[in-house]
């Protein structure tokens, strides 16, 4: 066997590696920043690489200077003036490989967010008041024994406010809602039944609660570096010693939990935490005997941020050949096909439907053959989402195997007696 490696005369490629947003949520008339990382793979610097940005009706252009084998992060601050579905893309003008010069994204700026507030007669009224401040929140309130299945399924954020008991049927419904992509915020009552709470907390990837604690509960640290608090504070919060909480429920095995503490007391116990961005837990009740947290400006800020997270119904983008499916929180009539629609393509997608969620398959051979990088309307009887697909960047780094590694790889696959040659600098195959 003769192995001929065709080596480019100039190994050079600039490509968009990834994009993300400085704030985790999108709201109308608020400040946001798009971050774009551009990689320059090669031995030559890029002195004036043009980067174009489109975010809905917003268009910007800037020029980057990137050293050889280096990268640069460009930031685009803007005020969100778009509504509903927002399509975006960033693009560079690179002379070499082109499949990785554009990155597509899409998100939604919702006009309404549905909050389902489940509370007792003696629950704190401050929760409903916090969401009443902004017209975008549509709040419906009910008692634990009167939860309506259809309203629960249509909710973006479900809040348990001050319940002492959680029935097994309600716990099952909440677990199902969480699996379907809805967000859940839990604020315990004054005298909770741990056997009711802990199975639900476990299902939500939150740590179990224990007996009441009353020592060293002064708020000492706010985890302001976490994405949850992005854009909330103008400056970094210094070490605190604020007596907001008199009593809180202990946390079982907090150190072993995957949940992230966001408010931390002097004893190290979390007073508020999140599991991913889908479930949130206060460990203290809101009654006066538990402290004054409910009277602080931090409290409604946290509630509103939970509501902002709840408005996200689908990811900003997916990667072809890497992501197997896209989860979209939407109701769909199963007898109607779900289609990806663009100016060039219409593709009937395979999907798994659960109440209020679709899992769209993009990893099958048919999908990979038909779907190309771009933005698609996902349509059933109506447009359910705008989904952005991007090419995998695995092959953007033009790395070649060395002779020894290539021969070893071939031999391990049964290709022996192999002679290696490299064609480079324009030489002819006949000259080797």
Coordinates of C-alpha atoms in Angstrom, one line a residue:
X1 CA 0.0 0.0 0.0
X2 CA 1.2 3.5 -0.8
X3 CA -0.2 6.4 1.3
X4 CA 0.1 9.8 -0.3
X5 CA -0.7 12.8 2.0
X6 CA -1.7 15.9 0.0
X7 CA -0.4 18.7 2.1
X8 CA -1.7 22.2 1.4
X9 CA 1.0 24.8 0.4
X10 CA -0.6 27.1 3.0
X11 CA -2.4 25.8 6.0
X12 CA -4.7 28.6 7.0
X13 CA -8.3 28.9 8.1
X14 CA -10.2 31.5 10.1
X15 CA -13.6 30.4 11.5
X16 CA -16.3 31.3 14.0
X17 CA -15.9 29.0 16.9
X18 CA -18.9 29.8 19.0
X19 CA -21.3 32.6 20.1
X20 CA -23.1 33.3 23.4
X21 CA -24.9 36.1 25.2
X22 CA -23.7 38.1 28.2
X23 CA -27.1 37.8 29.8
X24 CA -28.9 34.5 29.9
X25 CA -32.3 35.8 29.0
X26 CA -33.8 38.2 26.4
X27 CA -36.2 41.0 27.2
X28 CA -37.7 43.8 25.2
X29 CA -36.0 47.2 25.7
X30 CA -33.1 45.8 27.8
X31 CA -29.4 45.9 27.2
X32 CA -27.8 42.7 25.9
X33 CA -24.4 41.8 24.5
X34 CA -23.6 39.2 21.8
X35 CA -20.2 37.5 22.2
X36 CA -18.4 36.0 19.2
X37 CA -15.2 33.9 19.3
X38 CA -13.2 33.8 16.1
X39 CA -10.3 31.4 15.7
X40 CA -7.3 31.9 13.4
X41 CA -5.7 28.5 12.6
X42 CA -2.5 29.1 10.7
X43 CA 0.9 30.7 10.6
X44 CA -0.3 34.0 9.3
X45 CA -2.0 36.8 11.3
X46 CA -5.3 38.2 10.2
X47 CA -4.8 42.0 10.2
X48 CA -8.3 43.1 9.0
X49 CA -10.8 40.3 9.2
X50 CA -14.3 41.6 8.6
X51 CA -17.0 40.4 11.0
X52 CA -20.7 41.1 10.1
X53 CA -23.5 40.7 12.7
X54 CA -27.2 40.6 12.1
X55 CA -29.7 40.4 15.0
X56 CA -33.2 40.8 13.7
X57 CA -33.2 44.3 12.3
X58 CA -29.9 45.2 13.9
X59 CA -26.8 45.2 11.6
X60 CA -23.2 45.8 12.6
X61 CA -19.7 45.4 11.0
X62 CA -16.3 45.4 12.7
X63 CA -12.8 44.4 11.8
X64 CA -10.6 42.0 13.8
X65 CA -6.9 41.7 14.1
X66 CA -6.0 38.1 15.2
X67 CA -2.5 36.7 15.6
X68 CA -1.3 33.4 14.1
X69 CA -2.8 30.4 15.8
X70 CA -4.8 32.6 18.1
X71 CA -8.4 33.7 18.8
X72 CA -10.3 36.8 19.6
X73 CA -13.7 37.4 21.3
X74 CA -15.7 40.2 19.8
X75 CA -18.6 41.8 21.7
X76 CA -21.6 43.5 20.3
X77 CA -23.7 45.5 22.8
X78 CA -27.2 46.3 21.7
X79 CA -30.7 47.2 23.0
X80 CA -33.3 44.5 22.4
X81 CA -35.9 46.1 20.1
X82 CA -37.1 42.9 18.5
X83 CA -40.2 41.0 19.5
X84 CA -41.2 37.3 19.3
X85 CA -38.9 35.2 17.1
X86 CA -35.5 36.8 16.4
X87 CA -33.2 35.5 13.7
X88 CA -29.5 36.2 13.8
X89 CA -26.2 35.4 12.2
X90 CA -22.5 36.3 12.4
X91 CA -20.3 36.0 9.4
X92 CA -16.6 36.5 8.5
X93 CA -15.1 36.9 5.1
X94 CA -12.3 34.3 4.9
X95 CA -10.6 33.3 1.7
X96 CA -10.0 29.7 2.6
X97 CA -12.6 27.1 3.8
X98 CA -16.1 28.6 3.9
X99 CA -18.4 26.1 5.6
X100 CA -17.5 27.5 9.0
X101 CA -17.6 31.2 8.2
X102 CA -21.2 31.7 9.4
X103 CA -22.9 31.0 12.7
X104 CA -26.7 31.1 12.9
X105 CA -28.7 31.6 16.0
X106 CA -32.3 32.3 16.9
X107 CA -34.2 33.1 20.1
X108 CA -37.6 34.4 21.3
X109 CA -38.5 37.6 23.0
X110 CA -41.8 36.6 24.5
X111 CA -44.6 39.1 25.1
X112 CA -46.1 37.0 27.8
X113 CA -44.8 34.5 30.4
X114 CA -47.3 32.3 32.2
X115 CA -46.7 31.9 35.9
X116 CA -48.8 29.3 37.8
X117 CA -48.7 30.2 41.5
X118 CA -49.8 27.3 43.8
X119 CA -50.2 28.6 47.4
X120 CA -52.1 28.3 50.6
X121 CA -54.4 30.9 52.2
X122 CA -51.6 31.9 54.7
X123 CA -48.8 32.0 52.0
X124 CA -46.9 35.3 51.5
X125 CA -48.6 37.7 49.2
X126 CA -45.2 39.1 48.2
X127 CA -44.7 36.5 45.5
X128 CA -47.7 37.6 43.5
X129 CA -46.8 41.2 44.0
X130 CA -43.3 40.7 42.5
X131 CA -44.8 39.3 39.3
X132 CA -47.5 42.0 39.2
X133 CA -44.9 44.7 38.7
X134 CA -44.3 43.7 35.1
X135 CA -47.1 43.3 32.6
X136 CA -45.4 40.5 30.7
X137 CA -46.2 38.1 33.5
X138 CA -49.6 36.4 33.4
X139 CA -50.1 35.0 36.9
X140 CA -52.8 32.5 37.8
X141 CA -53.2 31.5 41.4
X142 CA -54.7 28.3 42.8
X143 CA -54.7 26.1 45.9
X144 CA -52.8 22.8 45.9
X145 CA -55.9 20.7 45.8
X146 CA -57.4 22.6 42.8
X147 CA -54.5 22.4 40.3
X148 CA -55.9 22.4 36.7
X149 CA -53.9 20.0 34.4
X150 CA -54.4 22.2 31.3
X151 CA -53.2 25.4 33.1
X152 CA -50.3 23.5 34.6
X153 CA -49.2 22.3 31.1
X154 CA -49.4 25.8 29.6
X155 CA -47.3 27.4 32.4
X156 CA -43.8 28.6 31.8
X157 CA -43.0 28.9 35.5
X158 CA -44.7 26.9 38.3
X159 CA -44.2 28.4 41.8
X160 CA -44.9 26.5 45.0
X161 CA -45.4 29.3 47.6
X162 CA -45.4 28.3 51.2
X163 CA -46.8 24.7 51.0
X164 CA -46.4 22.5 54.1
X165 CA -47.7 19.4 52.3
X166 CA -47.3 18.2 48.7
X167 CA -49.5 15.4 47.6
X168 CA -48.0 12.5 45.7
X169 CA -50.3 13.3 42.7
X170 CA -49.1 16.9 42.6
X171 CA -45.5 15.8 43.0
X172 CA -45.9 13.5 40.0
X173 CA -47.5 16.3 37.9
X174 CA -44.6 18.6 38.8
X175 CA -42.0 16.0 37.9
X176 CA -43.6 15.5 34.5
X177 CA -43.8 19.3 33.9
X178 CA -40.1 19.6 34.8
X179 CA -39.2 16.8 32.3
X180 CA -41.2 18.7 29.7
X181 CA -39.0 21.7 30.1
X182 CA -41.1 23.9 32.4
X183 CA -39.3 25.7 35.2
X184 CA -40.2 25.2 38.9
X185 CA -39.6 27.5 41.9
X186 CA -40.1 26.1 45.4
X187 CA -40.5 28.3 48.5
X188 CA -41.2 26.0 51.5
X189 CA -43.8 26.6 54.2
X190 CA -43.4 27.2 57.9
X191 CA -43.8 23.5 58.9
X192 CA -43.1 21.3 55.9
X193 CA -43.5 17.5 55.7
X194 CA -40.0 16.4 54.7
X195 CA -41.4 13.1 53.4
X196 CA -43.6 15.1 50.9
X197 CA -40.8 17.5 49.8
X198 CA -37.8 15.3 49.4
X199 CA -39.0 12.9 46.7
X200 CA -39.9 15.9 44.6
X201 CA -36.6 17.7 45.3
X202 CA -34.8 14.6 44.3
X203 CA -36.7 14.4 41.0
X204 CA -35.8 18.0 40.3
X205 CA -32.0 17.4 41.0
X206 CA -32.2 19.5 44.1
X207 CA -30.8 18.4 47.5
X208 CA -33.2 17.1 50.1
X209 CA -34.1 19.3 53.1
X210 CA -33.7 18.5 56.7
X211 CA -34.5 19.9 60.2
X212 CA -34.7 23.6 60.8
X213 CA -31.5 25.4 61.5
X214 CA -31.1 28.8 63.4
X215 CA -27.3 29.3 63.8
X216 CA -25.0 31.3 61.5
X217 CA -27.6 32.1 58.9
X218 CA -26.6 35.7 58.1
X219 CA -26.2 36.2 54.4
X220 CA -22.5 36.1 53.8
X221 CA -22.1 35.7 50.0
X222 CA -24.0 36.2 46.8
X223 CA -22.7 34.1 44.0
X224 CA -22.7 37.0 41.6
X225 CA -20.4 35.3 39.2
X226 CA -23.0 32.8 38.3
X227 CA -25.0 33.4 35.1
X228 CA -28.2 33.6 37.1
X229 CA -27.1 37.1 38.4
X230 CA -25.6 38.4 35.2
X231 CA -26.6 42.0 34.8
X232 CA -28.2 42.3 38.2
X233 CA -25.4 44.0 40.2
X234 CA -23.4 47.0 39.0
X235 CA -20.3 46.0 40.9
X236 CA -19.0 42.8 42.5
X237 CA -20.6 42.0 45.9
X238 CA -18.1 42.1 48.7
X239 CA -18.2 39.7 51.7
X240 CA -21.5 40.3 53.5
X241 CA -22.8 39.8 57.0
X242 CA -26.5 40.6 56.6
X243 CA -29.1 39.2 59.0
X244 CA -31.9 38.4 56.5
X245 CA -32.7 34.9 57.8
X246 CA -33.5 33.7 61.3
X247 CA -34.4 30.1 60.4
X248 CA -33.9 27.8 57.4
X249 CA -34.3 24.2 56.6
X250 CA -31.0 22.2 56.6
X251 CA -29.7 20.7 53.4
X252 CA -28.8 17.0 53.2
X253 CA -25.4 16.4 51.6
X254 CA -25.1 19.9 50.0
X255 CA -21.5 19.2 49.1
X256 CA -22.5 16.2 47.0
X257 CA -25.3 17.9 45.3
X258 CA -25.0 19.1 41.7
X259 CA -27.2 22.1 42.4
X260 CA -25.5 25.5 42.5
X261 CA -25.7 27.7 45.7
X262 CA -26.6 31.3 44.8
X263 CA -27.1 32.8 48.3
X264 CA -24.8 31.4 51.0
X265 CA -25.0 31.9 54.7
X266 CA -22.1 32.3 57.2
X267 CA -22.4 28.6 58.0
X268 CA -21.9 27.7 54.3
X269 CA -25.5 26.6 53.8
X270 CA -27.3 27.7 50.7
X271 CA -30.3 29.9 51.3
X272 CA -31.2 29.8 47.6
X273 CA -30.0 27.5 44.8
X274 CA -30.6 26.3 41.3
X275 CA -30.5 22.9 39.6
X276 CA -29.3 23.7 36.0
X277 CA -31.6 26.5 35.0
X278 CA -34.8 24.5 35.4
X279 CA -35.5 24.2 39.2
X280 CA -35.0 26.8 41.9
X281 CA -35.2 26.4 45.7
X282 CA -35.3 28.7 48.7
X283 CA -34.4 26.9 52.0
X284 CA -36.2 29.4 54.1
X285 CA -39.9 30.3 54.4
X286 CA -41.3 33.8 53.9
X287 CA -43.1 34.3 57.2
X288 CA -41.8 36.9 59.7
X289 CA -40.6 34.2 62.1
X290 CA -38.1 33.1 59.4
X291 CA -36.6 36.5 58.8
X292 CA -36.9 39.5 56.6
X293 CA -35.7 38.2 53.2
X294 CA -39.1 38.9 51.6
X295 CA -38.7 42.6 52.4
X296 CA -35.4 43.0 50.6
X297 CA -35.1 44.2 46.9
X298 CA -33.1 41.0 46.3
X299 CA -36.2 38.9 46.7
X300 CA -38.3 40.2 43.8
X301 CA -35.2 40.4 41.7
X302 CA -34.7 36.6 42.2
X303 CA -38.3 35.8 41.4
X304 CA -38.2 37.9 38.2
X305 CA -35.0 36.2 37.0
X306 CA -36.6 32.8 37.5
X307 CA -39.4 34.1 35.3
X308 CA -37.0 35.2 32.7
X309 CA -35.4 31.8 32.6
X310 CA -38.8 30.2 32.2
X311 CA -39.5 32.1 29.0
X312 CA -36.8 30.2 27.1
X313 CA -38.6 27.5 25.0
X314 CA -35.8 26.2 22.8
X315 CA -32.0 26.5 22.4
X316 CA -30.3 29.4 20.5
X317 CA -28.7 26.9 18.1
X318 CA -27.9 23.2 17.5
X319 CA -24.9 21.5 15.9
X320 CA -25.4 19.2 12.9
X321 CA -23.6 15.9 13.4
X322 CA -23.2 16.5 17.1
X323 CA -26.6 17.1 18.7
X324 CA -29.1 14.2 18.3
X325 CA -32.2 16.2 19.1
X326 CA -33.6 19.6 19.9
X327 CA -36.1 20.1 22.7
X328 CA -38.9 22.6 22.0
X329 CA -41.5 23.5 24.6
X330 CA -44.7 23.7 22.6
X331 CA -48.0 21.9 22.2
X332 CA -48.6 20.0 19.0
X333 CA -51.4 17.9 17.5
X334 CA -49.8 14.6 16.7
X335 CA -51.7 13.9 13.5
X336 CA -50.1 16.9 11.9
X337 CA -46.5 16.5 10.6
X338 CA -43.7 18.7 12.0
X339 CA -41.7 20.3 9.2
X340 CA -38.4 22.2 9.0
X341 CA -39.0 25.0 6.5
X342 CA -36.5 27.4 4.9
X343 CA -36.2 29.1 1.5
X344 CA -34.3 26.1 0.1
X345 CA -35.6 23.1 2.1
X346 CA -38.7 21.6 3.5
X347 CA -38.1 18.5 5.6
X348 CA -40.6 16.4 7.6
X349 CA -38.9 15.7 11.0
X350 CA -39.2 12.8 13.3
X351 CA -40.1 13.7 16.8
X352 CA -41.1 12.4 20.2
X353 CA -44.1 14.3 21.7
X354 CA -44.9 14.6 25.4
X355 CA -47.4 17.1 26.9
X356 CA -46.0 20.6 26.2
X357 CA -42.7 19.4 24.6
X358 CA -41.4 18.1 21.3
X359 CA -38.0 16.3 21.0
X360 CA -37.1 16.9 17.4
X361 CA -34.6 14.4 15.9
X362 CA -31.8 15.9 13.9
X363 CA -29.3 13.1 14.2
X364 CA -30.6 10.6 11.8
X365 CA -29.1 10.0 8.3
X366 CA -32.2 11.5 6.5
X367 CA -32.0 14.7 8.6
X368 CA -28.2 15.0 8.1
X369 CA -28.7 14.6 4.4
X370 CA -31.5 17.2 4.0
X371 CA -30.8 19.7 6.7
X372 CA -28.0 22.3 6.1
X373 CA -26.7 25.1 8.2
X374 CA -29.3 27.9 8.5
X375 CA -32.4 29.0 10.3
X376 CA -35.6 27.0 9.9
X377 CA -39.2 27.6 10.9
X378 CA -40.5 24.6 12.8
X379 CA -44.1 24.3 11.7
X380 CA -47.0 22.1 12.7
X381 CA -50.4 23.7 12.3
X382 CA -48.5 26.9 13.0
X383 CA -44.9 28.1 13.5
X384 CA -43.8 26.5 16.8
X385 CA -40.2 27.9 16.8
X386 CA -37.3 29.2 14.8
X387 CA -34.4 26.7 14.9
X388 CA -30.9 27.6 14.0
X389 CA -28.5 24.8 12.8
X390 CA -24.8 25.1 12.4
X391 CA -22.0 22.9 10.9
X392 CA -19.7 21.1 13.3
X393 CA -16.4 22.8 13.7
X394 CA -14.4 19.6 14.2
X395 CA -12.8 19.9 10.7
X396 CA -12.1 23.6 11.0
X397 CA -8.6 22.9 12.4
X398 CA -6.5 21.8 9.5
X399 CA -4.4 19.4 11.5
X400 CA -2.6 16.6 9.7
X401 CA -1.4 13.3 11.2
X402 CA 2.4 12.9 11.2
X403 CA 3.9 10.0 9.3
X404 CA 4.4 7.7 12.3
X405 CA 0.8 8.3 13.7
X406 CA -0.7 7.7 10.2
X407 CA 1.1 4.4 9.7
X408 CA 0.3 3.3 13.2
X409 CA -3.4 4.1 12.6
X410 CA -3.4 2.2 9.3
X411 CA -1.7 -0.8 10.7
X412 CA -4.1 -1.0 13.6
X413 CA -6.9 -1.3 11.0
X414 CA -5.2 -4.1 9.1
X415 CA -3.4 -2.0 6.5
X416 CA 0.3 -3.2 6.6
X417 CA 3.2 -3.0 4.3
X418 CA 2.5 0.7 3.8
X419 CA 4.9 3.2 2.2
X420 CA 4.3 6.9 3.1
X421 CA 4.8 9.9 0.9
X422 CA 3.9 13.5 1.3
X423 CA 3.0 15.7 -1.7
X424 CA 3.7 19.3 -0.9
X425 CA 4.9 22.6 -2.4
X426 CA 3.2 21.8 -5.7
X427 CA 5.3 18.8 -6.6
X428 CA 3.9 16.3 -9.1
X429 CA 2.9 12.8 -8.0
X430 CA 5.0 11.4 -10.8
X431 CA 8.1 13.0 -9.2
X432 CA 7.8 10.9 -6.0

